[in-house]
Tab-separated table of C-alpha atoms and ligand atoms in Angstrom:
chain	number	residue	atom	x	y	z
A	15	MET	CA	38.073	-28.161	11.295
A	16	ALA	CA	35.715	-28.692	8.432
A	17	LEU	CA	32.041	-28.215	7.742
A	18	LEU	CA	30.343	-31.493	6.886
A	19	ASP	CA	27.406	-32.049	4.513
A	20	LEU	CA	24.092	-32.602	6.272
A	21	VAL	CA	22.009	-35.582	5.182
A	22	VAL	CA	18.403	-34.524	4.685
A	23	LEU	CA	15.063	-36.288	4.390
A	24	PRO	CA	14.189	-38.371	2.327
A	25	ASP	CA	17.780	-39.708	2.083
A	26	PRO	CA	17.557	-43.385	3.162
A	27	VAL	CA	20.940	-43.019	4.922
A	28	LEU	CA	18.933	-41.531	7.820
A	29	ARG	CA	17.338	-44.959	8.369
A	30	THR	CA	20.713	-46.641	8.947
A	31	VAL	CA	21.305	-48.332	12.300
A	32	SER	CA	24.727	-46.961	13.297
A	33	LYS	CA	27.611	-49.120	14.547
A	34	PRO	CA	29.442	-48.707	17.862
A	35	VAL	CA	32.624	-46.639	17.890
A	36	GLU	CA	35.633	-48.891	18.550
A	37	ARG	CA	38.631	-46.609	18.100
A	38	PHE	CA	39.011	-43.666	20.442
A	39	ASP	CA	41.780	-41.826	18.633
A	40	ALA	CA	42.766	-38.416	17.280
A	41	GLN	CA	40.714	-39.016	14.157
A	42	LEU	CA	37.580	-39.469	16.287
A	43	ALA	CA	38.314	-36.237	18.184
A	44	ARG	CA	38.748	-34.401	14.863
A	45	PHE	CA	35.458	-35.805	13.635
A	46	ALA	CA	33.742	-34.580	16.841
A	47	ASP	CA	35.184	-31.096	16.210
A	48	ASP	CA	33.809	-31.166	12.673
A	49	MET	CA	30.411	-32.267	13.966
A	50	PHE	CA	30.358	-29.352	16.428
A	51	GLU	CA	31.364	-26.873	13.737
A	52	THR	CA	28.643	-28.198	11.443
A	53	MET	CA	26.036	-28.093	14.233
A	54	TYR	CA	26.953	-24.552	15.345
A	55	LYS	CA	26.858	-23.290	11.776
A	56	ALA	CA	23.442	-24.825	10.989
A	57	PRO	CA	22.551	-23.809	13.795
A	58	GLY	CA	21.307	-26.674	15.935
A	59	ILE	CA	21.623	-27.954	19.511
A	60	GLY	CA	22.275	-31.618	18.674
A	61	LEU	CA	23.736	-33.667	15.842
A	62	ALA	CA	24.174	-37.405	15.331
A	63	ALA	CA	27.015	-38.775	13.191
A	64	ILE	CA	24.599	-40.365	10.715
A	65	GLN	CA	23.279	-36.874	9.937
A	66	VAL	CA	26.630	-36.179	8.297
A	67	GLY	CA	26.689	-39.609	6.678
A	68	GLU	CA	28.859	-41.487	9.246
A	69	PRO	CA	27.097	-44.597	10.587
A	70	LEU	CA	28.739	-44.343	14.024
A	71	ARG	CA	26.999	-44.380	17.403
A	72	MET	CA	28.088	-40.893	18.318
A	73	LEU	CA	26.376	-37.573	18.881
A	74	VAL	CA	27.142	-34.045	19.988
A	75	ILE	CA	24.949	-31.679	21.996
A	76	ASP	CA	25.326	-28.060	23.121
A	77	LEU	CA	22.342	-26.499	24.839
A	78	ALA	CA	24.012	-23.148	25.652
A	79	LYS	CA	22.058	-20.126	24.473
A	80	LYS	CA	23.550	-17.730	21.925
A	81	ASP	CA	24.886	-15.273	24.518
A	82	GLU	CA	26.230	-17.983	26.845
A	83	PRO	CA	29.632	-19.703	26.687
A	84	ARG	CA	29.578	-22.914	24.696
A	85	GLU	CA	28.941	-26.200	26.524
A	86	PRO	CA	29.943	-28.943	24.110
A	87	HIS	CA	29.039	-32.514	25.085
A	88	VAL	CA	30.101	-35.607	23.137
A	89	PHE	CA	28.234	-38.888	23.703
A	90	ILE	CA	29.776	-42.025	22.214
A	91	ASN	CA	27.999	-45.410	22.183
A	92	PRO	CA	25.165	-43.975	24.318
A	93	GLU	CA	22.606	-46.355	25.818
A	94	ILE	CA	19.386	-45.384	27.556
A	95	ARG	CA	19.358	-47.380	30.806
A	96	ALA	CA	16.189	-46.000	32.396
A	97	PHE	CA	13.263	-43.710	31.629
A	98	GLY	CA	11.325	-41.634	34.174
A	99	ASP	CA	7.544	-42.045	34.368
A	100	ALA	CA	6.612	-38.414	33.768
A	101	PRO	CA	6.178	-37.259	30.170
A	102	SER	CA	7.249	-33.929	28.714
A	103	VAL	CA	6.460	-32.241	25.414
A	104	TYR	CA	8.815	-30.117	23.342
A	105	GLU	CA	8.327	-28.683	19.902
A	106	GLU	CA	11.114	-30.521	18.072
A	107	GLY	CA	12.914	-29.807	14.864
A	108	CYS	CA	15.793	-31.604	13.143
A	109	LEU	CA	18.703	-30.492	10.971
A	110	SER	CA	17.801	-33.373	8.642
A	111	ILE	CA	14.207	-32.114	8.287
A	112	PRO	CA	14.761	-28.365	7.804
A	113	ASP	CA	12.027	-25.908	8.763
A	114	TYR	CA	9.620	-28.506	10.107
A	115	TYR	CA	8.580	-28.526	13.765
A	116	ALA	CA	6.114	-30.649	15.713
A	117	ASP	CA	5.244	-31.378	19.342
A	118	VAL	CA	6.715	-34.666	20.535
A	119	GLU	CA	5.986	-36.328	23.872
A	120	ARG	CA	8.837	-38.258	25.459
A	121	PRO	CA	9.809	-39.300	28.996
A	122	ALA	CA	10.983	-36.235	30.932
A	123	ASN	CA	13.914	-38.070	32.548
A	124	VAL	CA	16.469	-40.531	31.221
A	125	THR	CA	19.571	-42.220	32.514
A	126	VAL	CA	22.143	-42.669	29.766
A	127	THR	CA	25.521	-44.387	29.845
A	128	TYR	CA	28.099	-43.438	27.219
A	129	ARG	CA	31.791	-43.053	26.565
A	130	ASP	CA	33.677	-39.797	26.196
A	131	LEU	CA	36.318	-39.087	23.544
A	132	SER	CA	38.990	-40.836	25.612
A	133	GLY	CA	36.818	-43.966	25.832
A	134	ALA	CA	36.019	-43.482	29.550
A	135	GLU	CA	32.605	-44.717	30.689
A	136	LYS	CA	30.195	-42.059	31.967
A	137	THR	CA	26.623	-41.817	33.162
A	138	ILE	CA	24.266	-38.856	32.889
A	139	GLU	CA	20.901	-38.460	34.572
A	140	ALA	CA	19.213	-35.975	32.300
A	141	ASP	CA	15.985	-34.035	32.485
A	142	GLY	CA	14.391	-31.122	30.640
A	143	LEU	CA	15.831	-30.196	27.249
A	144	MET	CA	18.875	-32.461	27.698
A	145	ALA	CA	16.621	-35.509	28.212
A	146	THR	CA	14.610	-34.739	25.081
A	147	CYS	CA	17.679	-33.911	23.021
A	148	LEU	CA	19.452	-37.141	24.055
A	149	GLN	CA	16.402	-39.223	23.122
A	150	HIS	CA	16.046	-37.431	19.764
A	151	GLU	CA	19.732	-37.992	18.925
A	152	ILE	CA	19.875	-41.592	20.181
A	153	ASP	CA	16.842	-42.268	17.965
A	154	HIS	CA	19.003	-41.145	15.003
A	155	LEU	CA	21.565	-43.855	15.869
A	156	ASN	CA	18.767	-46.398	15.434
A	157	GLY	CA	17.472	-44.920	12.177
A	158	VAL	CA	14.497	-43.293	13.915
A	159	LEU	CA	13.384	-39.711	13.214
A	160	PHE	CA	11.285	-37.415	15.398
A	161	VAL	CA	8.519	-37.511	12.798
A	162	ASP	CA	8.149	-41.223	13.646
A	163	HIS	CA	6.698	-40.055	16.969
A	164	ILE	CA	3.917	-37.923	15.423
A	165	SER	CA	0.717	-39.048	13.686
A	166	ARG	CA	1.057	-41.063	10.493
A	167	LEU	CA	-0.914	-38.474	8.570
A	168	LYS	CA	1.425	-35.636	9.588
A	169	ARG	CA	4.482	-37.801	8.908
A	170	GLU	CA	3.293	-38.749	5.430
A	171	MET	CA	2.670	-35.085	4.685
A	172	VAL	CA	6.171	-34.027	5.677
A	173	VAL	CA	7.843	-36.961	3.886
A	174	ARG	CA	5.884	-36.160	0.727
A	175	LYS	CA	6.935	-32.508	0.951
A	176	PHE	CA	10.626	-33.421	1.286
A	177	LYS	CA	10.438	-35.947	-1.559
A	178	LYS	CA	8.986	-33.249	-3.772
A	179	LEU	CA	11.691	-30.768	-2.734
A	180	ALA	CA	14.401	-33.370	-3.433
A	181	LYS	CA	12.953	-34.001	-6.887
A	182	GLU	CA	12.960	-30.279	-7.640
A	183	ARG	CA	16.577	-30.001	-6.491
A	184	GLY	CA	17.560	-33.080	-8.461
A	185	GLY	CA	19.279	-34.572	-5.417
A	186	THR	CA	18.704	-35.374	-1.789
A	187	ARG	CA	21.634	-33.664	-0.119
A	188	ILE	CA	22.203	-30.041	0.657
A	189	THR	CA	25.183	-28.260	2.115
A	190	VAL	CA	24.549	-25.492	4.609
B	4	LIG	ZN1	17.450	-34.793	14.392
């Protein structure tokens, strides 16, 4: 397994619309392992492939708490099929926008179809943190960031801050 480099705001790669996965092979399984390792190390609870520079419609999630056994989930070519009516609010963060958190309102329930690593079709009816996390990560596959769901003023502030940081670093990518 290998740690992958995280792509960080304001890298325009984050605005890429990712392409469906077509080959369900050993290489894909290895890539999923690397995504998990990178996510656990960060640490985070979700990671989309584009956040490590791969424009593939694929994401990993593990909502287990620190003292609980790991619960790795891989979602390939996920599609939101239905939203519930009730909203929920979580304070969200993102490995591509380090140390920034904001309340985001999203539907509290979603039905998502996806494929697993073997290519088998699956459906999940998610609520709570899983519903929010899935929507946050699926947004990444469409080039959308959680800061797109907050006020324009707040978003411009955070983008400006990250542009300034990138300028000071002389680059836009960091390795953690
Ligand atoms: Zn994110």
